């Protein structure tokens, strides 16, 4: 029987305690290492944003060579020859007024020293461009009044005083005309000029027009366009696919909200098929709609998607998660996420900081970016080859979907190797959340791999917001939404903004039916 040794018990007890302390210390060291790597990543990204190129073009990414493992085989090369169109000056638009000025030599110089008369053998043309300043013109309508002095109008069934009727007015009791309002709205919406700058412009031209008056006209006429916007909304929701997005706007004087609180402008795009079915005789017009809403809540997104059935492409904002929730199948929604956002996350992770050396993290991130580039190339090839909707979907299933699925598998394999708090870890988490839904794009010929077609429509609004800073009232924000909807839809369908606005405003003045002045109707040549 072994004897009891009190000293041995103390040693074992201390050993157990030391082991526990060691495990605790190891956990703390592991945590601090992860935290250190996270902070180093943060510094790397800050340096990259400051010093590295901002473009996501693949040729600006860091190119890392693999370690050589043996003699490299002679690469197979294919010589591709093509004629590159050299950039040059764009010609003068045929719509511009052209004036010809003939410069000829004096008659005396047309006679040669030998006595013969010189013959014209050709000519040279030199083009100059002249700016003709805009002008404000006042139009005074003078209407003569007539009355019968013999009977004072007693024996006439008509009015006692006869006078010619005024032409229709755009706004009752207002001097505004379609041409003036076209300039104001083109400057505000298409050229991003705030009203106070327009006020100064008009002042230099000798015309006193208050910015508040311009704002009032803009709101009044936007309300007259409500039926047009409603028609466009109904048209958009009958399509097979739409895009949704949102951006911020500062709106003053909102009820029960501080002026510093951010509001939002929501966007919906219903685009034409990417490759028109040759059996169709007409291409569906593109529709771009803007809605002002005080909040960014999911309820607003649900209202936008209401009465729509088909594919809906968005970014990964949680307010759109209902599109793949429990009611999605019943509502007929197929949610599609954006591959460009996934690429952006890995591109950020692949950016080296100033002077940073090669690392495994950068290698992995860059490899994913290259894989995504290959996916876009496969999609472009499928688009070029396909001649109809069914063929496009078949090509995607054959060549693009396998690449997307392989990308998801590769990223899933990296997940266990990368700390989740690092930029690459966050990119991996984001990609694994979105890639299953990105693959849904392949089942609709009207979808693209990313939400860029709609995000490009956010940019004009963002540029304007940078200049006018805020909307002074909710009514003004609603008016902005209306005018951006009409102008951006018109631009997408071949109109110049000023030409469409003049067409629209003239139609409003003449009480034209709403469906005859839609921005989806292409301009007449």
Coordinates of N, CA and C in Angstrom, one line a residue, residues 17 29 99 111 138 235 274 306 328 525:
X17 N -2.6 24.1 -11.0 CA -2.9 25.5 -11.0 C -2.0 26.2 -12.0
X29 N -2.9 35.5 -25.0 CA -1.9 35.7 -26.1 C -2.5 35.6 -27.5
X99 N -22.2 78.6 -89.0 CA -22.0 79.8 -89.8 C -20.8 79.6 -90.6
X111 N -4.5 86.9 -110.3 CA -3.8 86.9 -111.6 C -2.3 86.6 -111.4
X138 N -38.5 89.0 -72.5 CA -39.8 89.3 -72.0 C -40.8 89.4 -73.1
X235 N -45.7 50.4 -64.8 CA -45.0 49.7 -65.9 C -43.8 48.9 -65.4
X274 N -31.0 42.3 -71.5 CA -29.6 42.6 -71.9 C -29.4 42.2 -73.4
X306 N -43.8 45.7 -53.3 CA -45.2 45.2 -53.3 C -45.7 45.1 -54.7
X328 N -41.1 35.0 -49.2 CA -40.5 35.4 -50.5 C -41.2 34.5 -51.6
X525 N -36.9 61.7 -84.3 CA -35.7 62.2 -84.9 C -35.9 63.5 -85.6

